mmCIF file of C-alpha atoms in Angstrom:
data_model
loop_
_atom_site.group_PDB
_atom_site.id
_atom_site.type_symbol
_atom_site.label_atom_id
_atom_site.label_comp_id
_atom_site.label_asym_id
_atom_site.label_seq_id
_atom_site.Cartn_x
_atom_site.Cartn_y
_atom_site.Cartn_z
ATOM 1 C CA MET A 1 76.222 197.526 -4.358
ATOM 2 C CA THR A 2 73.383 199.515 -5.147
ATOM 3 C CA ALA A 3 70.621 201.231 -3.127
ATOM 4 C CA ALA A 4 68.446 199.429 -5.285
ATOM 5 C CA GLN A 5 70.034 195.841 -4.631
ATOM 6 C CA VAL A 6 69.608 196.756 -0.849
ATOM 7 C CA ARG A 7 66.143 197.583 -1.149
ATOM 8 C CA ARG A 8 65.402 194.137 -3.277
ATOM 9 C CA CYS A 9 66.783 192.036 -0.357
ATOM 10 C CA PRO A 10 64.991 192.710 3.013
ATOM 11 C CA THR A 11 66.013 190.441 5.520
ATOM 12 C CA ALA A 12 64.213 188.926 8.623
ATOM 13 C CA VAL A 13 66.168 187.818 11.522
ATOM 14 C CA ILE A 14 64.663 185.636 14.409
ATOM 15 C CA GLY A 15 66.421 186.106 17.456
ATOM 16 C CA ALA A 16 67.140 189.516 16.829
ATOM 17 C CA THR A 17 67.942 190.525 20.309
ATOM 18 C CA GLY A 18 69.916 187.247 21.222
ATOM 19 C CA PHE A 19 73.884 187.066 21.507
ATOM 20 C CA ILE A 20 74.638 186.746 17.737
ATOM 21 C CA GLY A 21 71.423 188.298 16.311
ATOM 22 C CA SER A 22 71.850 191.665 18.045
ATOM 23 C CA ARG A 23 75.335 191.736 16.694
ATOM 24 C CA LEU A 24 74.305 190.910 13.140
ATOM 25 C CA VAL A 25 71.345 193.215 13.326
ATOM 26 C CA ALA A 26 73.174 195.950 14.355
ATOM 27 C CA GLN A 27 75.837 195.340 11.452
ATOM 28 C CA LEU A 28 73.239 195.180 8.958
ATOM 29 C CA THR A 29 71.426 198.146 10.053
ATOM 30 C CA ARG A 30 74.620 200.066 9.653
ATOM 31 C CA ALA A 31 75.115 198.904 6.184
ATOM 32 C CA GLY A 32 71.646 200.146 5.098
ATOM 33 C CA HIS A 33 70.008 196.655 4.831
ATOM 34 C CA PRO A 34 66.194 196.827 6.023
ATOM 35 C CA VAL A 35 65.901 193.967 8.819
ATOM 36 C CA ALA A 36 62.601 192.815 9.991
ATOM 37 C CA ARG A 37 63.466 191.705 13.352
ATOM 38 C CA PHE A 38 61.564 188.999 15.645
ATOM 39 C CA ASN A 39 62.038 187.853 19.384
ATOM 40 C CA GLN A 40 60.014 186.552 22.230
ATOM 41 C CA ALA A 41 58.222 189.990 22.446
ATOM 42 C CA HIS A 42 57.524 190.378 18.411
ATOM 43 C CA PRO A 43 57.389 186.913 17.208
ATOM 44 C CA PRO A 44 57.333 186.157 13.625
ATOM 45 C CA VAL A 45 54.357 184.148 13.735
ATOM 46 C CA VAL A 46 50.852 184.585 15.757
ATOM 47 C CA ASP A 47 47.704 182.664 15.923
ATOM 48 C CA GLY A 48 49.240 181.120 12.515
ATOM 49 C CA ARG A 49 49.562 184.502 10.927
ATOM 50 C CA PRO A 50 53.050 185.701 9.894
ATOM 51 C CA ALA A 51 54.040 189.059 11.002
ATOM 52 C CA ALA A 52 54.708 191.977 9.058
ATOM 53 C CA GLY A 53 57.971 191.345 7.128
ATOM 54 C CA LEU A 54 58.325 188.010 7.469
ATOM 55 C CA CYS A 55 56.824 187.094 4.103
ATOM 56 C CA ASP A 56 58.678 189.836 2.299
ATOM 57 C CA ALA A 57 62.104 188.710 3.139
ATOM 58 C CA GLU A 58 64.426 187.223 0.544
ATOM 59 C CA ILE A 59 66.551 185.925 3.380
ATOM 60 C CA VAL A 60 65.740 184.516 6.776
ATOM 61 C CA LEU A 61 68.094 184.139 9.433
ATOM 62 C CA PHE A 62 66.939 181.788 12.170
ATOM 63 C CA LEU A 63 69.095 182.374 15.021
ATOM 64 C CA ALA A 64 66.782 181.909 18.104
ATOM 65 C CA ALA A 65 68.301 179.892 20.506
ATOM 66 C CA ARG A 66 66.969 179.332 23.772
ATOM 67 C CA LEU A 67 68.448 175.916 24.215
ATOM 68 C CA SER A 68 71.700 174.997 25.698
ATOM 69 C CA PRO A 69 72.721 171.322 26.249
ATOM 70 C CA ALA A 70 71.970 171.666 30.000
ATOM 71 C CA LEU A 71 68.579 172.986 29.332
ATOM 72 C CA ALA A 72 67.831 170.351 26.598
ATOM 73 C CA GLU A 73 68.687 167.680 29.138
ATOM 74 C CA ARG A 74 66.504 169.176 32.033
ATOM 75 C CA HIS A 75 63.414 171.139 30.217
ATOM 76 C CA PRO A 76 62.395 168.748 27.089
ATOM 77 C CA GLU A 77 59.806 171.309 26.645
ATOM 78 C CA LEU A 78 62.170 173.867 25.641
ATOM 79 C CA ILE A 79 62.911 171.626 22.603
ATOM 80 C CA VAL A 80 59.298 171.251 21.684
ATOM 81 C CA ALA A 81 58.991 175.063 21.641
ATOM 82 C CA GLU A 82 61.625 175.636 19.844
ATOM 83 C CA ARG A 83 60.912 172.972 16.711
ATOM 84 C CA ARG A 84 57.252 174.404 16.802
ATOM 85 C CA LEU A 85 58.931 178.084 16.313
ATOM 86 C CA LEU A 86 60.750 176.604 13.318
ATOM 87 C CA VAL A 87 57.748 174.759 12.017
ATOM 88 C CA ASP A 88 55.242 177.991 12.472
ATOM 89 C CA VAL A 89 57.927 180.390 10.399
ATOM 90 C CA LEU A 90 58.642 177.576 7.643
ATOM 91 C CA THR A 91 55.007 177.134 7.249
ATOM 92 C CA ALA A 92 54.241 180.870 7.216
ATOM 93 C CA LEU A 93 57.068 181.359 4.501
ATOM 94 C CA ARG A 94 54.586 179.017 2.297
ATOM 95 C CA HIS A 95 52.943 182.407 1.685
ATOM 96 C CA SER A 96 55.455 184.359 0.618
ATOM 97 C CA ALA A 97 55.969 185.574 -2.913
ATOM 98 C CA PRO A 98 59.817 184.955 -3.334
ATOM 99 C CA PHE A 99 61.542 181.937 -2.749
ATOM 100 C CA PRO A 100 63.820 182.886 0.245
ATOM 101 C CA VAL A 101 66.992 181.822 1.601
ATOM 102 C CA PHE A 102 66.549 180.223 5.148
ATOM 103 C CA VAL A 103 69.559 180.245 7.193
ATOM 104 C CA LEU A 104 69.250 177.682 10.101
ATOM 105 C CA ALA A 105 72.020 178.266 13.185
ATOM 106 C CA SER A 106 72.676 174.544 13.982
ATOM 107 C CA SER A 107 75.643 172.708 16.236
ATOM 108 C CA GLY A 108 78.703 171.646 14.982
ATOM 109 C CA GLY A 109 79.657 170.719 18.455
ATOM 110 C CA THR A 110 76.864 168.447 19.198
ATOM 111 C CA VAL A 111 75.688 166.873 15.904
ATOM 112 C CA TYR A 112 78.666 164.684 14.811
ATOM 113 C CA SER A 113 79.003 161.008 15.680
ATOM 114 C CA PRO A 114 81.842 160.813 18.374
ATOM 115 C CA ASP A 115 82.993 157.786 16.351
ATOM 116 C CA ALA A 116 84.081 159.994 13.895
ATOM 117 C CA CYS A 117 87.661 161.467 14.183
ATOM 118 C CA PRO A 118 87.760 165.332 14.282
ATOM 119 C CA PRO A 119 88.056 167.577 12.601
ATOM 120 C CA TYR A 120 84.764 167.139 11.145
ATOM 121 C CA ASP A 121 84.153 168.051 7.918
ATOM 122 C CA GLU A 122 80.288 168.599 6.733
ATOM 123 C CA SER A 123 80.272 164.963 5.388
ATOM 124 C CA ALA A 124 81.033 163.380 8.408
ATOM 125 C CA LEU A 125 78.847 160.766 10.418
ATOM 126 C CA THR A 126 75.893 162.552 12.495
ATOM 127 C CA ARG A 127 74.985 160.911 15.393
ATOM 128 C CA PRO A 128 74.330 163.184 18.233
ATOM 129 C CA THR A 129 74.692 161.531 21.901
ATOM 130 C CA SER A 130 72.779 164.468 23.661
ATOM 131 C CA ALA A 131 69.438 165.691 24.163
ATOM 132 C CA TYR A 132 70.785 169.399 22.800
ATOM 133 C CA GLY A 133 72.327 167.507 19.719
ATOM 134 C CA ARG A 134 69.427 165.367 18.507
ATOM 135 C CA ALA A 135 67.086 168.732 19.357
ATOM 136 C CA LYS A 136 69.377 170.581 16.360
ATOM 137 C CA LEU A 137 69.657 167.701 14.085
ATOM 138 C CA GLY A 138 66.075 167.460 14.424
ATOM 139 C CA LEU A 139 65.730 171.199 13.316
ATOM 140 C CA GLU A 140 67.971 170.860 10.554
ATOM 141 C CA ARG A 141 65.899 167.872 9.221
ATOM 142 C CA GLU A 142 62.781 169.830 9.489
ATOM 143 C CA LEU A 143 64.086 172.538 7.466
ATOM 144 C CA LEU A 144 65.285 170.158 4.722
ATOM 145 C CA GLY A 145 62.037 168.985 4.675
ATOM 146 C CA HIS A 146 60.861 172.267 3.434
ATOM 147 C CA ALA A 147 63.002 172.690 0.598
ATOM 148 C CA ASP A 148 59.951 172.954 -1.710
ATOM 149 C CA HIS A 149 59.687 176.546 -0.725
ATOM 150 C CA VAL A 150 62.576 177.948 1.092
ATOM 151 C CA ARG A 151 66.406 177.448 0.126
ATOM 152 C CA PRO A 152 67.902 175.826 3.065
ATOM 153 C CA VAL A 153 71.380 176.904 4.512
ATOM 154 C CA ILE A 154 72.588 175.022 7.584
ATOM 155 C CA LEU A 155 75.274 176.616 9.508
ATOM 156 C CA ARG A 156 76.835 174.158 12.004
ATOM 157 C CA LEU A 157 78.396 176.537 14.547
ATOM 158 C CA SER A 158 81.041 175.456 17.118
ATOM 159 C CA ASN A 159 81.474 177.142 20.597
ATOM 160 C CA VAL A 160 80.392 180.851 20.176
ATOM 161 C CA TYR A 161 82.081 183.157 22.668
ATOM 162 C CA GLY A 162 82.472 186.998 22.522
ATOM 163 C CA PRO A 163 81.797 190.297 24.679
ATOM 164 C CA GLY A 164 78.512 190.471 25.900
ATOM 165 C CA GLN A 165 77.779 186.827 26.233
ATOM 166 C CA ARG A 166 75.773 186.220 29.572
ATOM 167 C CA PRO A 167 76.901 183.945 31.979
ATOM 168 C CA ALA A 168 73.569 181.994 32.073
ATOM 169 C CA HIS A 169 73.210 178.554 33.386
ATOM 170 C CA GLY A 170 74.842 176.279 30.493
ATOM 171 C CA TYR A 171 76.075 178.739 28.145
ATOM 172 C CA GLY A 172 79.661 179.539 27.528
ATOM 173 C CA VAL A 173 81.919 178.293 29.711
ATOM 174 C CA LEU A 174 84.330 181.539 29.020
ATOM 175 C CA SER A 175 81.632 183.897 30.212
ATOM 176 C CA HIS A 176 81.456 182.116 33.291
ATOM 177 C CA TRP A 177 84.990 181.702 33.857
ATOM 178 C CA LEU A 178 85.615 185.574 33.510
ATOM 179 C CA ASP A 179 82.518 186.370 35.517
ATOM 180 C CA ALA A 180 83.952 184.510 38.221
ATOM 181 C CA ALA A 181 87.384 186.180 37.901
ATOM 182 C CA ALA A 182 85.970 189.344 38.038
ATOM 183 C CA ARG A 183 84.314 188.960 41.170
ATOM 184 C CA ARG A 184 87.525 187.143 42.722
ATOM 185 C CA GLN A 185 85.921 183.758 42.931
ATOM 186 C CA PRO A 186 87.064 180.388 42.042
ATOM 187 C CA ILE A 187 86.885 179.119 38.278
ATOM 188 C CA ARG A 188 85.085 175.831 38.173
ATOM 189 C CA VAL A 189 86.332 173.464 35.182
ATOM 190 C CA PHE A 190 83.851 170.421 34.527
ATOM 191 C CA GLY A 191 85.329 167.173 32.960
ATOM 192 C CA ASP A 192 88.538 166.326 31.476
ATOM 193 C CA PRO A 193 91.010 169.359 31.317
ATOM 194 C CA GLU A 194 92.568 167.719 28.100
ATOM 195 C CA VAL A 195 89.349 167.677 26.217
ATOM 196 C CA VAL A 196 89.369 169.900 23.322
ATOM 197 C CA ARG A 197 86.879 172.298 21.801
ATOM 198 C CA ASP A 198 86.433 174.636 19.025
ATOM 199 C CA TYR A 199 86.138 178.118 19.942
ATOM 200 C CA VAL A 200 85.048 180.488 17.215
ATOM 201 C CA HIS A 201 84.543 184.683 18.075
ATOM 202 C CA VAL A 202 80.637 185.776 17.607
ATOM 203 C CA ASP A 203 82.006 188.507 15.219
ATOM 204 C CA ASP A 204 83.335 186.006 13.086
ATOM 205 C CA VAL A 205 80.196 184.370 13.297
ATOM 206 C CA ALA A 206 78.331 187.630 12.209
ATOM 207 C CA GLU A 207 80.691 187.728 9.413
ATOM 208 C CA ILE A 208 79.903 184.374 7.796
ATOM 209 C CA LEU A 209 76.120 185.404 7.949
ATOM 210 C CA LYS A 210 76.740 188.627 6.448
ATOM 211 C CA ALA A 211 78.873 186.239 3.736
ATOM 212 C CA VAL A 212 75.567 184.485 3.020
ATOM 213 C CA HIS A 213 73.665 187.465 2.919
ATOM 214 C CA ARG A 214 75.776 189.517 0.632
ATOM 215 C CA ARG A 215 75.863 186.126 -1.779
ATOM 216 C CA THR A 216 72.049 185.965 -1.616
ATOM 217 C CA VAL A 217 72.053 190.046 -2.461
ATOM 218 C CA THR A 218 74.489 190.318 -5.319
ATOM 219 C CA THR A 219 74.313 186.947 -7.514
ATOM 220 C CA GLY A 220 71.713 184.747 -5.725
ATOM 221 C CA PRO A 221 72.025 181.833 -3.548
ATOM 222 C CA GLU A 222 73.797 179.417 -6.074
ATOM 223 C CA GLY A 223 77.071 178.204 -5.173
ATOM 224 C CA ILE A 224 76.129 178.133 -1.269
ATOM 225 C CA PRO A 225 76.228 174.832 0.279
ATOM 226 C CA THR A 226 73.746 173.613 2.154
ATOM 227 C CA VAL A 227 75.595 172.694 5.037
ATOM 228 C CA LEU A 228 78.646 174.572 6.365
ATOM 229 C CA ASN A 229 80.730 174.247 9.400
ATOM 230 C CA VAL A 230 81.694 177.519 11.072
ATOM 231 C CA GLY A 231 84.689 177.079 13.616
ATOM 232 C CA SER A 232 88.317 178.167 14.115
ATOM 233 C CA GLY A 233 89.611 174.729 12.864
ATOM 234 C CA ALA A 234 92.001 174.860 15.994
ATOM 235 C CA PRO A 235 91.619 172.369 18.900
ATOM 236 C CA THR A 236 92.102 174.123 22.453
ATOM 237 C CA SER A 237 91.827 171.991 25.738
ATOM 238 C CA LEU A 238 90.346 173.129 28.626
ATOM 239 C CA ALA A 239 93.922 173.528 30.303
ATOM 240 C CA ASP A 240 94.883 175.609 26.899
ATOM 241 C CA LEU A 241 91.772 177.955 27.602
ATOM 242 C CA LEU A 242 92.434 178.125 31.159
ATOM 243 C CA ALA A 243 95.938 179.359 30.370
ATOM 244 C CA VAL A 244 94.906 181.970 27.880
ATOM 245 C CA VAL A 245 92.344 183.441 30.515
ATOM 246 C CA SER A 246 94.898 183.304 33.339
ATOM 247 C CA THR A 247 97.262 185.259 31.133
ATOM 248 C CA VAL A 248 94.580 187.712 30.174
ATOM 249 C CA VAL A 249 93.230 188.501 33.677
ATOM 250 C CA ASP A 250 96.846 188.743 34.822
ATOM 251 C CA GLN A 251 95.558 187.869 38.579
ATOM 252 C CA ARG A 252 95.890 184.723 40.828
ATOM 253 C CA ILE A 253 92.841 182.598 39.702
ATOM 254 C CA GLU A 254 91.681 179.477 42.165
ATOM 255 C CA VAL A 255 90.464 176.378 40.122
ATOM 256 C CA ILE A 256 87.957 174.037 41.660
ATOM 257 C CA TRP A 257 87.876 170.728 39.192
ATOM 258 C CA GLU A 258 84.668 168.969 38.829
ATOM 259 C CA GLY A 259 83.425 165.777 37.213
ATOM 260 C CA GLY A 260 82.499 165.916 33.749
ATOM 261 C CA ARG A 261 78.290 165.885 33.084
ATOM 262 C CA GLN A 262 76.017 163.759 31.299
ATOM 263 C CA PHE A 263 75.801 166.071 28.373
ATOM 264 C CA ASP A 264 79.525 166.818 27.973
ATOM 265 C CA ARG A 265 81.000 166.012 24.771
ATOM 266 C CA GLY A 266 84.458 164.248 23.887
ATOM 267 C CA GLY A 267 87.021 166.387 22.086
ATOM 268 C CA ASN A 268 85.965 167.719 18.822
ATOM 269 C CA TRP A 269 86.698 170.594 16.474
ATOM 270 C CA LEU A 270 85.746 171.367 13.107
ATOM 271 C CA ASP A 271 86.929 171.804 9.495
ATOM 272 C CA SER A 272 85.450 174.682 8.011
ATOM 273 C CA SER A 273 87.450 175.136 4.791
ATOM 274 C CA LEU A 274 84.073 174.585 2.407
ATOM 275 C CA ALA A 275 83.205 177.844 4.134
ATOM 276 C CA HIS A 276 86.280 179.245 3.031
ATOM 277 C CA GLU A 277 86.329 178.045 -0.717
ATOM 278 C CA THR A 278 82.775 178.839 -1.449
ATOM 279 C CA LEU A 279 82.281 181.869 0.398
ATOM 280 C CA GLY A 280 85.821 183.322 1.210
ATOM 281 C CA TRP A 281 85.169 182.989 4.933
ATOM 282 C CA ARG A 282 87.712 182.052 7.641
ATOM 283 C CA ALA A 283 87.590 182.714 11.368
ATOM 284 C CA ARG A 284 89.956 185.719 11.594
ATOM 285 C CA ILE A 285 89.924 186.488 15.532
ATOM 286 C CA GLY A 286 92.702 184.461 17.623
ATOM 287 C CA LEU A 287 91.666 182.906 20.921
ATOM 288 C CA THR A 288 93.840 185.460 23.004
ATOM 289 C CA ASP A 289 92.565 188.197 21.291
ATOM 290 C CA GLY A 290 89.375 187.389 21.519
ATOM 291 C CA VAL A 291 89.583 186.610 25.287
ATOM 292 C CA ARG A 292 91.112 189.847 26.157
ATOM 293 C CA GLU A 293 88.243 191.599 24.613
ATOM 294 C CA CYS A 294 85.727 189.643 26.320
ATOM 295 C CA TRP A 295 87.766 190.549 29.528
ATOM 296 C CA GLU A 296 87.778 194.356 28.785
ATOM 297 C CA HIS A 297 83.975 194.122 28.227
ATOM 298 C CA VAL A 298 83.289 192.199 31.649
ATOM 299 C CA LEU A 299 85.487 195.063 33.570
ATOM 300 C CA ALA A 300 83.857 197.942 31.948
ATOM 301 C CA HIS A 301 80.451 196.584 32.751
ATOM 302 C CA GLN A 302 81.547 195.925 36.317
ATOM 303 C CA THR A 303 82.851 199.171 36.626
ATOM 304 C CA ALA A 304 79.515 200.614 35.315
ATOM 305 C CA ALA A 305 77.566 198.527 37.850
ATOM 306 C CA GLU A 306 79.614 199.875 40.875
ATOM 307 C CA ARG A 307 79.040 203.698 40.096
#
């Protein structure tokens, strides 16, 4: 890739300081790509006007994610706010000179119908059963409705985890478990321990975002499917995940078994073979290695906080 090609493809990342966005921005910046960074403190659109850098972008990565399944149930106003942000950005891009690729991070774990049999591929029936899933599918449809001036790419992510994920309410079961283990507190397991999920490492997610970026820079977006699943392809039960955590932390763990929650889904995992066929991407970080990396990060921050 030449320096001229790098200059010709400025990138806008919305959610640049978030869990996925911050990792991606660091990697793109190290590779020499110009990145316009937007977050709550530096919004992409203010009073209907696009911020500097937004309309110059040839690829826009919408990674803003203030929602979680729990928050979507309790705070419908956050659903409205996330949709409003997307609409504002898409409307602002009508004034952009290029025809930008617009990548939306959606949810592969919640948009598919529970009546379909996993693993879900991109053609599986969508019928969300939670407020979160309906919100994400609504964002997808909003983006597709603006396909007259952007090139939509929807990435349906499975359960993303990795070092640096905060144990905030409603986010990431693994981050909560490891935080509890580090503080020698009981781990709480909600729902049926045999229900399976698909856990994908945040660095693998960054890699497919970079693959879309790379294709856009080198040959253009032709050949990139409009919808792509992004998951490990491996079903992992809560009991299996708990066993991995127990092995990695190597200490006695007390477990509190809780009932299921309204927004919890039945078993699901993704078929991500289309991403491999079209972009050469597949998840490469195994669950045990990924959990170990998360645990080392938790311990390192715990040690630093105690100094």
